[in-house]
Structures are given as structure tokens and as C-alpha cells.
Amino acid sequence: MPGILDFLFKLLDTSDWPPRWHCGKWTSFHGWLFIVSDLLIWGAYFTIPAIIIKYLTRRKHQRFIRLYFLFASFILACGTTHFIDAVTFWYPAYRLNAVVRAITAIISWITIFYMIRLLPYYFSLQSPEALEAEVAMRKKAEKELQLKNEQLRNAEIVGQFGHFEWDTTTNNIKTSEGMRLLLDLGEQEDITTIEQYLAFFPPEVRVQQEETLKHCIKDNNFHTHYQDIVTAQNNEKVFLTRGTVVTGADDTVEKVIVTSQNFTEFKKNKELLEESRKIFKNAFDFSSIGMAFVDLNGQWLDVNQSLCDIFGYTKEEMRRLNFMDMTHPDDIAVDMAYVKQLLSHEIENYRMEKRYYKKDGSIIWILLSASLIWKNNQPAYFTSQLVDITANKHLITELESKNIAFKKANKNLQYHIDNITEFNSIISHNLRGPATSLISAVDFLDDCENIEEAKELLSKIKGTSELVIQTLNDLKEVIEIQLNKDIVYTSCNLFQVLQGKLLLFHPAIHATHATITCDFEIEVISFPLVYLENIFQTLISNALTFRKEGQAPTIHISSAQVKDQVVIQFIDNGLGIDMNRHKEEVFKYKRIFHKGYHGRGLGLFLLKSQIEACGGKITWESDGINGSIFTIAV
């Protein structure tokens, strides 16, 4: 103990030792090398702690602060020993040097013990490679997070929705960019409190929204609802708002996360759709025409009252029926053909007139318009509009009947006009000439010089008078034919009529070696028998009379049904008539086409009058060489 006290009292006393220059054989170079080296080591050891302290002051949250200070103290103490070693060359304070070295030793071992204590933690730290891998993974995760945030931002913009978090403890909110866009906020504008958010609600609903948020906190449940918003630019919008409540450990609400989507257009479209549905329902229910929906099997799904009135059923009765059961059998095939085209996408709709049976069994005419409704590219049901056109059909039928009668009357009028014209021509040609001759002959009677000359003139007057009488009789016969409204139609057997004429013309047939054949597809027709007999008689007689020299006559008579008429043809191989020369004169009065043959030119004229008086028609064909073909349609 006395030695320690003596050591402390003489801590700075240097009298017990000479300066180091005088201990041993120091050369000048050796001594200064030692001194300079110690001073440089001391300078470095003092600089390193300064750098460490400067580093720690800049990195306030650096780990292992104590260890840094221990290292700084240890290095500073080591530097101090080197400084004292340099000083001892002039000032041999060996006691002070020993104290500094003791302090250095103590600090060194404290540092060692502290490092040993931290070794388990050091060993738990990752290697540089692992740290680099972790850093790379975190960078990748940060990049992916950034990408996800960008995708979320784009999704909010495209989907017109946004979100915000409400911290119920501070009453502050954090809004996403999508939410700011929904509220029409500028780039520098933002809302940070729930009061600012509630300010976007119209005054009449703001209190209600406040109550909704209070119930949300109270019930720990956020109810999805619509919100009417007035944005920062005074645009009225409708949001569909959903949310979730985040609670703490004690089940108290700490945060509310709210998402809002712009449903303005959706709500408008929904309102328009509802309005359209109401309009369609009114049009369907109160339409003056029948309307219905029909399933793919033909069952009535829904009908309006007008359709029920058309068919005489109630709505409940109609829904139990199939439209096929109500359709006239003759119209089913056409209707189903249209349905097939609808199902195969060949047409989009069709319209047709068809017949239906009413509840009382009567038949009505309906104008049907139908189309097919598709859902998910599959046929769903038919829509039909039905208009009762029964009265129109009756009017059309009546109109068509009157039109036919009018055409017939017009045809008859033209026929009579043509006859009058023909009669005028006959009178002008066949009566005026003889009448003039008679007047002249009478005038010449006074100038006759003898009886013989008068007798000759009277003979001519008699012949001319007989010609006039004959012409008048012919005209009288034609007029009687045309004026005969009581013509009796009977069932005439064409074969029997032909047999009668064959007996009549037997001598001429035998004399000319004529051949007469027939092919009656229609053997019995309804026609005045006397007229039919005249037709056969005139045409057979002409064929036998106007035959070719040295050639036996052949006559073929046939009948056939052509549409709604019976056509009778007479084909012969006689002289025929030149159509180019006599096309318009064949059926004229007293037209004679072959000289040297006995004939008055009256047969075909009367024949045409008789046929047309019965509503028929006669035509002819001939090349003037190979006979004639007469065709009669009755």
C-alpha cells in the first residue's frame, strides 16, 4: 500500500530515470525514427476515433453504438501510449506511461468481453451473399408492389372506383388517386378528414350519411348502399359504396376501409330500362292489336287482352293452348317453314296471312308478324303480333268479285260495241248498195219503152230485194243470238254430238273418203246444245267443202281441260286460210276466201256470235296451205 501511494504521488516525477536518449546507445537516426513513428501512430490512433465519432453523429440509428465507442476508446488509449513513448526521450514519465497502459489494457478487455457477448448475435447475421440476395428479393418485391399499385391505380381509373381509409382514432382519412378522380379533385387538392368527405353530400342526405357511419362503428359492420354525391366541380354522381371495418385487440373499431364505384351511368340506364319496360308493358297490355309471347313448342306464354278478344278465350285458357291446335291445317306447313328459317338464322322475322279457329269454332283470317328472341346465342321464345283481317278479307273477296263482274261487263260492252260497228259495216256494205240499186231501178221503170224491158228490170228489182231480205234475216238471226238471255245450258256429250253429225254428213264423208277422228279428254260439258251442234256442223262442213283437190279430207276433234276452261280443237288438212291476208276478216260477215266453192260467208260469223254469247272464245291458225286449226275455249 505505501508503494502504491508513493507511485501515485510521484506519478509525474521523472527524477528516478534519465531521458531515453541517455539509456542505451541511441544514434540520432535510430532515435528520431522511433520518435517519429510513435508520433505518427499516435496521430493515426487519434484520427480513427474522430472519424468513428463523426460517423456515429451522422448515423443516429446505427446498431452496436457501444461497440463503436469501445473501439474508439481502445484506439485512443493505444495512441496515447505511443505519444508518451515519444515524449520519454526527453521527459521520462514512466509512472504515467504505466497508468496509461493499464487503462489501455482495461479498455481492451472490456471490448473483448463485449464482443464475446455479441458473438451469438453476430453468428445469426446473414452472410454478404445472403444479404445481397435478400436485397435483390426486396427490390423485386418493391418493384412488384409498385406494379400492383400501378395496376390498382389503372383499375380504379378504368373501373371508375376509388377507396379511402378512415382512421377513427384521429378522424383522418387517406384517399386513393381513383377516389380523388371520382370527386373531381385537382392535382393539388386532397381531403384528409371525414368532415371534408361528408361535405360532398347534399345537405338533405348529409345527416343520413353521418348516421350510417355511426352505425357502422357501433355495429362493426358496413352496409353496402348508394350515395348521391356533388363533386368538387358540382357534378352530380351516384356511388355504389362498400366497406369493411378493422378492429383492434379489444374489438374497438380502429379503421374503416371504404370503396366507391361510379354508378351514375348504370343508374341512369337502369332508370331508362325501367321506363322502357313500363312503356313496353303498356304497349303490350293496351295495344289494339293482338300481341303474344310463344315458347319454342308453340305454347302461349303471355297474351294481351286484344288477342283474347280476337279468339274469344281468357288469358288462362290461352296459356293452356298451343297455337298449332288453333291453326287451320292448310296453313301449318307454310307457318312451320318460316319458323324453321327463323331457327336457322336465314331470316329475322316473317309476315303471313293465315287462318285460325276461334273458341266458337269459326274461322278467322289473321295477319301474323313473328320474330325470334335469342339469349346467349340460343333461341328463347317468339314474339308475335296478330291483326284480325277477316273483315278485310271479306271486303277483298267482294271487291274481287265485283272487279270480275266489272271486267266481264266491260268485256261485254266492248263486245257489243264491236258488234254495233260490225252491224254498221254490214248495213253500209250489204244494204246501202242494194237499196240504192232498187231506187235507181224504180226510177228506170218510168223510162221503159216496152213490157219486156220492164219485166227484165222488175226481175233485177226482185233479186236485189231478195238479197236485202236475206241480209236482214241474217242480221236478225245474229241479234236474236246476242239478245237471247234465256239460253238453256245442258250437259252435252261431245261424242254423241259428233255421232249425230257423222250421220248427217255420211254421204259427203263417203263421197270424199274423209277420215274423222276424236280424242275427248273431257267428254261432257255444260253448253247450249243447239249452239254446240252448230259448231260441229259448221266446222265439219267447212272441212269437207274446202278440201284439197285429189286428197281425202282428215278431221281430228279433241277436248282438254286447260285451267278453268274446256278447250275443243278442230284440225283439218284442207285449203286453209292465208293468215297474212285475212287475219282480221275470218269471222267477218259474208267473207269468202276460196272462189269456186258454194258458200255464203255466214257460217263462221254466226259461229263466233254464238260462242261469244255464251262467254266463250274462238281462235284459228293456218298457213294457207296445210289446213286450219280452230280452237274453242268455253
XYZ file of C-alpha atoms in Angstrom, residues 27-605:
579
model
C 22.021 7.019 -32.653
C 20.364 10.132 -33.957
C 18.685 8.236 -36.840
C 17.522 5.394 -34.642
C 16.124 7.706 -32.011
C 14.248 10.006 -34.373
C 12.908 7.057 -36.316
C 11.437 5.718 -33.080
C 10.088 9.136 -32.079
C 8.551 9.976 -35.471
C 6.984 6.518 -35.811
C 5.362 6.761 -32.369
C 4.057 10.231 -33.149
C 2.596 9.072 -36.497
C 0.978 6.089 -34.774
C -0.408 8.436 -32.104
C -1.777 10.784 -34.812
C -3.439 7.912 -36.645
C -4.894 6.461 -33.433
C -6.379 9.836 -32.545
C -7.781 10.355 -36.085
C -9.575 6.988 -36.239
C -11.755 7.680 -33.102
C -12.580 11.109 -34.502
C -13.809 9.505 -37.725
C -15.837 6.940 -35.755
C -17.457 9.660 -33.655
C -18.177 11.736 -36.775
C -19.804 8.674 -38.394
C -21.963 7.996 -35.350
C -23.190 11.571 -35.191
C -24.406 11.290 -38.801
C -25.984 7.811 -38.396
C -28.132 8.232 -35.340
C -29.920 4.905 -35.692
C -26.792 2.810 -36.199
C -26.626 -0.520 -34.350
C -23.758 -1.514 -31.964
C -23.164 2.068 -30.677
C -21.381 0.852 -27.525
C -19.037 -1.308 -29.523
C -18.116 1.668 -31.691
C -17.301 3.759 -28.591
C -15.273 0.919 -27.018
C -13.231 0.613 -30.209
C -12.711 4.378 -30.266
C -11.613 4.400 -26.589
C -9.298 1.409 -27.130
C -7.639 3.012 -30.175
C -7.337 6.383 -28.416
C -5.668 4.727 -25.387
C -3.252 2.837 -27.633
C -2.365 6.093 -29.392
C -1.732 7.785 -26.034
C 0.865 5.105 -25.083
C 2.723 5.768 -28.332
C 2.668 9.511 -27.652
C 4.148 9.033 -24.121
C 6.819 6.704 -25.560
C 7.918 9.519 -27.889
C 7.901 12.046 -25.015
C 10.122 9.827 -22.768
C 13.088 10.616 -25.000
C 13.122 13.987 -23.204
C 10.661 13.547 -20.314
C 10.886 10.041 -18.732
C 7.399 9.883 -17.101
C 7.426 6.131 -16.820
C 4.863 6.069 -13.994
C 2.309 7.982 -16.152
C 3.160 5.666 -19.048
C 2.368 2.657 -16.845
C -1.028 4.131 -15.831
C -1.977 4.829 -19.466
C -1.010 1.308 -20.447
C -3.107 -0.082 -17.577
C -6.092 1.960 -18.754
C -5.466 0.678 -22.313
C -5.420 -2.902 -21.050
C -8.659 -2.444 -19.133
C -10.430 -0.911 -22.141
C -9.115 -3.688 -24.401
C -10.508 -6.439 -22.194
C -13.830 -4.666 -21.768
C -14.045 -4.549 -25.568
C -13.165 -8.233 -25.809
C -15.817 -9.235 -23.246
C -18.441 -7.098 -25.023
C -17.571 -8.694 -28.366
C -17.783 -12.185 -26.838
C -21.210 -11.260 -25.553
C -22.317 -10.213 -29.055
C -20.882 -13.281 -30.804
C -24.224 -15.269 -30.869
C -25.904 -12.277 -32.457
C -23.041 -11.884 -34.937
C -23.325 -15.530 -35.926
C -27.071 -15.085 -36.532
C -26.457 -12.332 -39.048
C -26.670 -13.228 -42.755
C -23.673 -13.507 -44.949
C -22.975 -10.778 -47.512
C -24.234 -13.103 -50.277
C -27.412 -13.752 -48.360
C -27.826 -10.055 -47.678
C -27.367 -9.307 -51.363
C -29.945 -11.972 -52.248
C -32.338 -10.514 -49.680
C -31.771 -7.031 -51.006
C -32.408 -8.265 -54.553
C -35.559 -10.057 -53.395
C -36.765 -6.938 -51.588
C -36.082 -4.833 -54.656
C -38.061 -7.338 -56.727
C -40.862 -7.288 -54.166
C -40.819 -3.489 -54.159
C -40.973 -3.491 -57.969
C -43.871 -5.961 -57.947
C -45.617 -3.898 -55.274
C -45.111 -0.802 -57.378
C -46.533 -2.669 -60.397
C -49.513 -3.869 -58.357
C -50.125 -0.335 -57.105
C -49.969 0.926 -60.696
C -52.373 -1.811 -61.793
C -54.693 -0.941 -58.912
C -54.500 2.719 -59.906
C -55.312 1.888 -63.534
C -58.095 -0.466 -62.443
C -59.615 2.292 -60.323
C -59.452 4.757 -63.206
C -60.856 2.319 -65.782
C -63.465 0.867 -63.428
C -64.354 4.324 -62.089
C -63.909 3.390 -58.476
C -61.692 4.530 -55.618
C -61.125 3.932 -51.941
C -60.123 5.660 -48.732
C -59.093 4.623 -45.220
C -60.695 6.342 -42.255
C -58.698 6.271 -39.005
C -61.459 6.517 -36.415
C -58.986 7.396 -33.645
C -57.654 10.514 -35.402
C -60.659 11.097 -37.691
C -58.236 11.421 -40.616
C -58.662 9.732 -43.970
C -56.268 8.721 -46.754
C -57.716 8.726 -50.256
C -56.525 6.886 -53.355
C -55.982 8.623 -56.668
C -59.086 6.904 -58.024
C -61.160 8.418 -55.216
C -59.789 11.876 -55.921
C -60.717 11.442 -59.590
C -64.243 10.358 -58.641
C -64.605 13.507 -56.536
C -63.164 15.661 -59.363
C -60.346 16.931 -57.129
C -57.416 18.778 -58.707
C -53.815 17.583 -58.545
C -53.062 19.784 -55.547
C -56.376 19.113 -53.798
C -56.997 16.379 -51.255
C -59.280 15.549 -48.354
C -57.775 14.490 -45.054
C -60.702 14.373 -42.618
C -64.065 12.620 -42.583
C -65.770 16.015 -42.283
C -64.265 17.059 -45.619
C -65.567 13.831 -47.165
C -69.080 14.370 -45.786
C -69.080 17.888 -47.265
C -69.525 16.313 -50.724
C -73.014 15.083 -49.785
C -76.023 17.349 -50.410
C -77.348 18.854 -47.164
C -80.563 16.826 -47.316
C -78.668 13.489 -47.156
C -75.536 14.514 -45.222
C -77.109 13.777 -41.825
C -78.222 10.380 -43.041
C -74.641 9.572 -44.138
C -73.308 10.634 -40.740
C -75.782 8.283 -39.074
C -74.730 5.484 -41.434
C -71.069 5.908 -40.397
C -72.009 5.992 -36.703
C -73.986 2.756 -37.059
C -71.044 1.282 -38.932
C -68.748 1.903 -35.938
C -71.385 0.838 -33.466
C -72.312 -2.416 -35.235
C -68.800 -3.230 -36.530
C -70.424 -3.691 -39.945
C -70.508 -1.554 -43.091
C -73.700 -1.854 -45.157
C -73.451 -1.538 -48.947
C -75.541 1.384 -50.189
C -75.917 4.032 -52.904
C -74.681 7.587 -52.303
C -75.688 10.817 -54.017
C -72.557 12.972 -54.357
C -71.905 16.522 -55.554
C -68.256 16.637 -56.655
C -65.739 19.459 -56.377
C -66.791 20.586 -59.877
C -70.532 20.480 -58.979
C -71.164 17.296 -60.955
C -73.915 15.110 -59.544
C -72.861 11.466 -59.296
C -74.175 8.242 -57.808
C -71.708 5.973 -55.975
C -72.159 2.339 -55.027
C -70.280 2.213 -51.737
C -68.985 -0.865 -49.946
C -66.733 -1.083 -46.892
C -65.159 -3.152 -44.168
C -64.416 -2.446 -40.533
C -60.962 -3.145 -38.972
C -60.979 -3.683 -35.199
C -58.170 -3.752 -32.636
C -57.298 -6.248 -29.946
C -60.135 -5.027 -27.734
C -62.670 -5.203 -30.609
C -62.834 -1.443 -30.896
C -63.027 -0.013 -34.392
C -59.669 1.399 -35.432
C -60.118 1.812 -39.141
C -62.847 1.759 -41.814
C -61.859 0.962 -45.404
C -64.401 2.262 -47.935
C -64.588 1.665 -51.703
C -66.882 3.638 -54.001
C -67.730 2.978 -57.648
C -69.279 5.468 -60.050
C -72.738 4.039 -60.815
C -74.157 7.224 -62.347
C -74.497 5.869 -65.905
C -75.603 2.469 -64.622
C -78.372 4.016 -62.561
C -79.454 6.221 -65.477
C -79.503 3.202 -67.777
C -81.402 1.244 -65.160
C -83.989 4.019 -64.917
C -84.235 4.182 -68.735
C -84.590 0.398 -68.858
C -87.340 0.506 -66.253
C -89.091 3.276 -68.173
C -88.720 1.292 -71.405
C -90.114 -1.790 -69.661
C -93.134 0.181 -68.460
C -93.693 1.624 -71.948
C -93.487 -1.842 -73.491
C -95.820 -3.277 -70.865
C -98.372 -0.541 -71.542
C -97.999 -1.049 -75.293
C -98.390 -4.804 -74.817
C -101.328 -4.687 -72.418
C -103.311 -1.904 -74.079
C -102.435 -2.419 -77.749
C -105.376 -2.515 -80.155
C -103.787 -5.496 -81.951
C -103.126 -8.927 -80.514
C -99.633 -9.468 -79.057
C -98.146 -12.609 -77.568
C -95.007 -14.461 -76.496
C -94.815 -18.077 -77.629
C -92.316 -20.710 -76.466
C -90.348 -22.956 -78.837
C -93.008 -25.678 -78.530
C -95.803 -23.362 -79.648
C -97.298 -22.790 -76.186
C -98.703 -19.315 -75.498
C -96.516 -17.834 -72.711
C -98.276 -14.494 -72.392
C -101.044 -12.773 -74.350
C -102.678 -9.367 -74.175
C -106.368 -8.660 -73.852
C -106.773 -7.745 -77.524
C -105.649 -11.235 -78.548
C -108.079 -12.784 -76.086
C -110.861 -10.684 -77.598
C -109.914 -11.878 -81.103
C -110.082 -15.600 -80.234
C -112.744 -15.461 -77.525
C -110.570 -17.089 -74.816
C -109.460 -15.833 -71.418
C -105.740 -15.388 -70.706
C -105.699 -18.509 -68.546
C -107.330 -20.545 -71.330
C -104.881 -19.199 -73.919
C -101.861 -20.195 -71.795
C -103.103 -23.780 -71.801
C -103.329 -23.896 -75.609
C -100.813 -24.450 -78.401
C -101.004 -22.211 -81.442
C -100.731 -25.310 -83.678
C -104.075 -26.571 -82.329
C -105.697 -23.261 -83.288
C -104.166 -23.004 -86.785
C -106.072 -24.082 -89.895
C -104.484 -27.337 -91.202
C -103.862 -25.855 -94.657
C -101.675 -23.075 -93.172
C -99.496 -25.113 -90.771
C -96.879 -26.158 -93.355
C -96.191 -22.594 -94.519
C -96.022 -21.290 -90.945
C -93.613 -24.027 -89.821
C -91.396 -23.383 -92.868
C -90.990 -19.782 -91.692
C -90.277 -20.965 -88.129
C -87.542 -23.248 -89.445
C -85.949 -20.309 -91.290
C -86.012 -18.245 -88.082
C -84.292 -21.004 -86.107
C -81.584 -21.401 -88.778
C -80.833 -17.636 -88.887
C -81.995 -17.445 -92.527
C -84.495 -14.675 -91.720
C -85.025 -12.344 -88.759
C -88.821 -12.131 -88.979
C -91.700 -13.065 -91.220
C -95.224 -11.963 -92.067
C -98.033 -14.099 -93.424
C -101.799 -14.296 -93.662
C -103.187 -17.416 -92.026
C -106.393 -18.833 -90.678
C -107.178 -19.665 -87.045
C -110.061 -21.301 -85.235
C -111.838 -19.194 -82.640
C -113.229 -20.643 -79.443
C -116.667 -20.950 -81.073
C -115.164 -22.968 -83.965
C -115.470 -20.223 -86.583
C -112.533 -19.448 -88.878
C -110.884 -16.039 -88.892
C -108.124 -14.570 -91.020
C -105.082 -13.189 -89.167
C -102.126 -11.118 -90.398
C -99.272 -12.643 -88.373
C -95.904 -10.921 -87.807
C -93.395 -13.010 -85.853
C -89.757 -12.847 -84.798
C -87.450 -14.938 -82.608
C -85.737 -13.720 -79.429
C -82.257 -15.132 -78.744
C -80.468 -15.392 -75.384
C -76.813 -16.425 -75.105
C -76.909 -17.356 -78.795
C -79.749 -19.793 -78.110
C -83.396 -19.414 -79.240
C -85.563 -18.390 -76.292
C -89.111 -17.569 -77.455
C -91.152 -15.998 -80.266
C -92.819 -12.598 -80.278
C -95.999 -12.324 -82.341
C -98.328 -9.555 -83.449
C -101.730 -10.680 -84.737
C -104.207 -8.475 -86.588
C -107.730 -9.695 -87.369
C -108.173 -9.136 -91.118
C -111.319 -11.245 -91.547
C -113.452 -8.236 -92.467
C -110.765 -7.021 -94.865
C -110.629 -10.460 -96.448
C -114.386 -10.416 -96.995
C -114.167 -6.937 -98.469
C -111.315 -8.018 -100.740
C -113.269 -11.082 -101.858
C -116.314 -8.930 -102.529
C -114.162 -6.380 -104.330
C -112.527 -9.087 -106.440
C -115.960 -10.475 -107.280
C -117.191 -7.030 -108.282
C -113.992 -6.436 -110.199
C -114.532 -9.665 -112.137
C -118.115 -8.641 -112.798
C -116.923 -5.216 -113.922
C -114.343 -6.723 -116.241
C -116.982 -9.059 -117.611
C -119.399 -6.165 -118.103
C -116.654 -4.140 -119.718
C -115.830 -7.069 -121.966
C -119.495 -7.450 -122.887
C -119.760 -3.738 -123.551
C -116.735 -3.884 -125.841
C -118.237 -6.947 -127.481
C -121.481 -5.091 -128.156
C -119.594 -2.047 -129.409
C -117.682 -4.295 -131.795
C -120.970 -5.871 -132.909
C -122.537 -2.483 -133.475
C -119.533 -1.477 -135.515
C -119.810 -4.734 -137.447
C -123.538 -4.193 -137.985
C -122.886 -0.668 -139.174
C -120.354 -2.054 -141.638
C -122.830 -4.746 -142.796
C -125.594 -2.197 -143.263
C -123.280 0.171 -145.086
C -121.879 -2.519 -147.335
C -124.663 -5.064 -147.765
C -127.819 -2.935 -147.531
C -126.947 0.512 -148.780
C -125.729 -0.745 -152.166
C -128.824 -2.897 -152.929
C -131.132 -0.158 -151.594
C -129.535 2.367 -153.930
C -129.891 -0.101 -156.802
C -133.592 -0.548 -156.016
C -134.194 3.187 -156.046
C -132.391 3.556 -159.348
C -134.297 0.607 -160.862
C -137.636 2.094 -159.804
C -136.641 5.364 -161.438
C -135.808 3.486 -164.632
C -139.292 1.831 -164.707
C -140.858 5.066 -165.911
C -138.448 5.156 -168.837
C -139.091 1.597 -170.043
C -140.340 1.574 -173.683
C -141.837 -1.930 -173.670
C -143.085 -4.660 -171.364
C -140.087 -6.917 -171.876
C -137.677 -4.254 -170.772
C -139.886 -3.568 -167.726
C -140.088 -7.285 -166.864
C -136.277 -7.555 -167.022
C -135.915 -4.540 -164.743
C -138.528 -5.944 -162.318
C -136.629 -9.215 -162.230
C -133.492 -7.358 -161.155
C -135.506 -5.446 -158.590
C -136.820 -8.761 -157.212
C -133.295 -10.235 -156.960
C -131.977 -7.188 -155.215
C -134.943 -7.210 -152.845
C -134.362 -10.870 -152.001
C -130.680 -10.047 -151.277
C -131.754 -7.259 -148.926
C -134.240 -9.579 -147.205
C -131.586 -12.266 -146.846
C -129.169 -9.765 -145.261
C -131.888 -8.555 -142.890
C -132.711 -12.125 -141.929
C -129.027 -12.821 -141.225
C -128.766 -9.736 -139.035
C -131.984 -10.693 -137.299
C -130.532 -14.133 -136.501
C -127.350 -12.635 -135.082
C -129.293 -10.134 -132.979
C -131.518 -12.911 -131.683
C -128.396 -14.858 -130.658
C -126.973 -11.887 -128.787
C -130.253 -10.893 -127.215
C -131.141 -14.408 -126.126
C -130.661 -14.105 -122.351
C -132.592 -17.295 -121.690
C -130.057 -19.613 -123.269
C -130.514 -23.072 -121.782
C -127.280 -24.785 -120.713
C -127.364 -28.570 -120.640
C -124.847 -31.333 -120.104
C -123.715 -32.036 -123.638
C -121.904 -35.221 -124.567
C -119.322 -34.327 -127.210
C -119.144 -37.882 -128.551
C -122.902 -38.079 -129.003
C -122.962 -34.696 -130.797
C -120.192 -35.922 -133.108
C -122.063 -39.158 -133.835
C -125.117 -37.154 -134.845
C -123.090 -35.060 -137.287
C -121.364 -38.133 -138.729
C -124.813 -39.481 -139.649
C -125.759 -36.109 -141.135
C -122.610 -35.877 -143.289
C -122.387 -39.576 -144.074
C -122.944 -39.138 -147.853
C -120.281 -36.417 -148.121
C -117.872 -38.392 -145.933
C -118.366 -41.465 -148.069
C -118.031 -39.497 -151.320
C -114.788 -37.741 -150.280
C -113.291 -40.727 -148.378
C -112.882 -38.423 -145.405
C -111.439 -39.599 -142.075
C -112.794 -38.106 -138.869
C -111.149 -38.984 -135.524
C -111.656 -37.743 -131.984
C -109.881 -37.635 -128.619
C -112.170 -36.304 -125.941
C -110.319 -35.941 -122.618
C -113.376 -34.020 -121.416
C -116.426 -35.723 -122.908
C -119.271 -33.852 -121.176
C -119.506 -30.046 -120.963
C -122.219 -27.574 -119.910
C -123.224 -25.657 -123.043
C -126.341 -24.825 -125.125
C -126.861 -27.975 -127.181
C -128.137 -26.169 -130.293
C -125.032 -23.963 -130.364
C -122.688 -26.914 -129.820
C -124.345 -28.833 -132.658
C -123.936 -25.765 -134.911
C -120.222 -25.570 -134.030
C -119.658 -29.188 -135.014
C -121.812 -28.848 -138.125
C -120.175 -25.634 -139.417
C -116.547 -26.701 -138.863
C -117.037 -30.253 -140.204
C -118.976 -28.896 -143.197
C -116.251 -26.339 -143.998
C -113.527 -29.001 -143.707
C -115.402 -31.295 -146.135
C -116.247 -28.457 -148.523
C -112.932 -26.634 -148.696
C -110.762 -29.733 -149.187
C -107.712 -30.073 -151.378
C -108.204 -31.454 -154.868
C -107.280 -35.141 -155.065
C -106.678 -35.515 -151.309
C -109.032 -37.178 -148.847
C -110.033 -34.853 -146.004
C -108.886 -35.681 -142.450
C -110.518 -34.086 -139.437
C -109.386 -34.531 -135.812
C -111.529 -33.267 -132.966
C -110.216 -33.171 -129.363
C -111.082 -31.709 -125.973
C -108.997 -30.999 -122.860
C -109.145 -29.150 -119.549
C -106.885 -26.033 -119.544
C -107.035 -24.289 -116.157
C -110.723 -23.419 -115.613
C -111.818 -23.847 -119.254
C -112.595 -26.698 -121.640
C -110.731 -26.330 -124.943
C -112.137 -28.005 -128.080
C -109.967 -28.173 -131.218
C -110.861 -28.933 -134.837
C -107.833 -29.750 -137.007
C -108.219 -30.398 -140.760
C -105.931 -30.767 -143.791
C -107.986 -28.599 -146.117
C -107.125 -25.495 -148.086
C -106.657 -23.364 -145.034
C -106.804 -19.557 -144.957
C -103.879 -17.211 -145.520
C -103.420 -15.512 -142.136
C -101.241 -12.745 -143.565
C -104.026 -11.641 -145.899
C -107.188 -12.434 -143.953
C -106.144 -12.315 -140.278
C -108.789 -9.731 -139.298
C -111.531 -10.968 -141.681
C -112.032 -14.672 -140.908
C -115.053 -14.138 -138.659
C -116.489 -11.136 -140.555
C -119.912 -11.145 -142.220
C -120.035 -12.726 -145.740
C -116.285 -13.130 -146.104
C -115.454 -15.738 -148.753
C -111.796 -16.816 -149.095
C -111.995 -19.526 -151.808
C -113.749 -18.806 -155.108
C -115.498 -21.586 -156.978
C -116.968 -23.139 -153.829
C -120.564 -22.861 -152.723
C -120.766 -20.691 -149.613
C -122.415 -17.541 -148.273
C -119.627 -16.428 -145.863
C -122.058 -16.573 -142.947
C -121.093 -19.743 -141.018
C -118.018 -18.545 -139.135
C -119.684 -15.184 -138.477
